[in-house]
């Protein structure tokens, strides 16, 4: 504890505060590291936000700017809460010191001012260090982002004046607030409260069966609501009602789970005497039981935060991971264009053939006839104009794309290609038919198949009908088909230069790009940025939740020192104490993580249903990766906590 | 009669070069089975250091200690822990109860740690609880009971594993006189009826008067020894007071 230098009249408050910090840097260290950490994170994020490359993508896409906006608000909120939390943690430790000043006769106002200055000085130093470290770190993050996007594109994350200004403003507000809190500390408490703060003993929590049952019910209800299959009609109102209720139930249920259900379960485990009265289990169980009320809120926040993080990370990583598949679906062939006369066509062909690094694997013509069609049933999709292609063309194209789908039709039958970005299944079309109107009169074709291989780049409305060769030839006599020229080349994911040339020449034949590479690359960049943002936020949440548990455990360790000393005296050896600490920490880290993973699995089941219906891929791998990543980082915190805890109580 | 504690030439030196403080100097101590021995002396005389060394919580700088035929100086940490658990019982001024355990759980803790079977464990818990009259508070937590009850809980814990030696460090230090007397009576019964061997550090002459024998330590050396013999407790008490005034310095806080 620091004893101020008495009798030095000329010592200003400012210098007293400064000496205070210098004198107990260890006490201040944890708080200071928190400040710097928050600042580095925030500055890195804003400097990314203001970099040219990302500004570009923000301007291009509404989703992007929305995401960045939301992310930076979440980050500010989060950073503020984190700093306030560690500030109150820090203040609690210093109450006695403040009480001592008052007893030694320092005026309240003087102490208040001193605390104010102290916090301000620390904050300002933290800002400077935070920005310096943040600048270095943003370089590193920039490199990661470039790697993710897979381009050598210039991503400049130099020193950004805008980012500095924004960081300084945000943090000055937070620091001023905490400084005022510090100023008010001495006025908020009486002297006796300052001295005896830590004496408040925790009491054994009572088992409340009712709230445990309500907690379980709420969790079950929210899971049920989330996992419920989608209704036929998907309205905003339904979304709000169903998932809004599910969310609220989940939050309250999780809190009750930690508050009551765990108490109930721990109490139950005490009933089994032959297990409970064996070795150090008796100590761990009772310690956990005593601490659970104090930890319930932290556990809830951490479980919910981790599940949100795993969800976002899983979903965005899925996007990144599945980009190639998605691009292949949107733009099936390497190059596609509408035939515009022999001269134009051969010009395109020459460009593609000139690229020796990407030799042509397949090259074919796809004749398409656009007709008007009426379905025999109600479908909420605009089908006109219906695009007709012939059976043989489809089979050839599918073969060229290495898809093992073939269509066999008799004269009057038709097969539909599943419209992209929809979820229609075979059963929707089964037994139904389509009436196509031709100059020679309309004809009714029953659906016999639904296939999923697309042959041309996406263009709305995306309704392709495969008809028999005879039928196609017949219609073609009256209605001249449009011919699309498509090429499939080797190693299409690297065909940058040629794609650029082709795109330029072809222009906008489709809503999407006419070359696979462009679609693939755009998707990859967009997904990389999303992944990066969420990865970044995830990392922040992860680090913060890990740190919160870490700090909490360390405070507990300091309080429990005496208790462990008793155990040593009674005859528990160091190895057993370490084992006991391990088990206890495993519970403290494992419980919120397990609940978080469970929540996120449920939520991801919902999102993946949503996403994979859209892009039709398996998301298990990316989601698993996100979870594994999360568990690994938590494990690192766990080991760190066990070691420090052990060092504190088991020297 | 069996020798329970045999300590020879115990030395304890604190500090490093240039600033050495000698807490114990060549202390010899023998305690026989069934004895109730008190250790007295002014503050800083080395009483607690001696007790801690006998308790294997602290290590002597030099010297040999044999408890119940086992040489403590040759044991590693793990074996020392097991030794403490199985052979020693402790009683401290500040009770040293675990806040998170009930009275009963505190009492059975040494047995639970030794992984005794539950039936035996419950039986012994009831037995010691009856002995110290704390049966009706078995399910309470330490924050719910009084100081005297806490110390009786601690005493129950100290004897539940039937230790060869009970070590008590100022056990009455934080108790009011009624609770102190109750506890001392219990210890005496334990000593007389169950033949428990007790070693108690105290600076309270009243507490010391319950012992069979009192050792006085001053400046790390044994100053003198007083045996109760056939004297009444009252007479022994006066004897102790006499020695204390001869000892002088810091030991005048008698009741």
PDB file of C-alpha atoms in Angstrom, chain A residues 31 82 86 151 159 195 327 335 376 389 494:
ATOM      1  CA  UNK A  31      -6.210  -2.187 -15.298  1.00  0.00           C
ATOM      2  CA  UNK A  82     -15.074  -3.941 -20.520  1.00  0.00           C
ATOM      3  CA  UNK A  86     -12.183  -3.617 -14.941  1.00  0.00           C
ATOM      4  CA  UNK A 151      -5.041 -10.909 -53.960  1.00  0.00           C
ATOM      5  CA  UNK A 159      -1.497   5.849 -39.999  1.00  0.00           C
ATOM      6  CA  UNK A 195     -12.476  -0.300   5.082  1.00  0.00           C
ATOM      7  CA  UNK A 327     -19.542 -19.181 -57.775  1.00  0.00           C
ATOM      8  CA  UNK A 335     -16.801 -18.126 -69.923  1.00  0.00           C
ATOM      9  CA  UNK A 376     -50.658 -25.985 -63.536  1.00  0.00           C
ATOM     10  CA  UNK A 389     -33.083 -26.068 -73.699  1.00  0.00           C
ATOM     11  CA  UNK A 494      -6.621 -18.267 -61.758  1.00  0.00           C
TER      12      UNK A 494
END
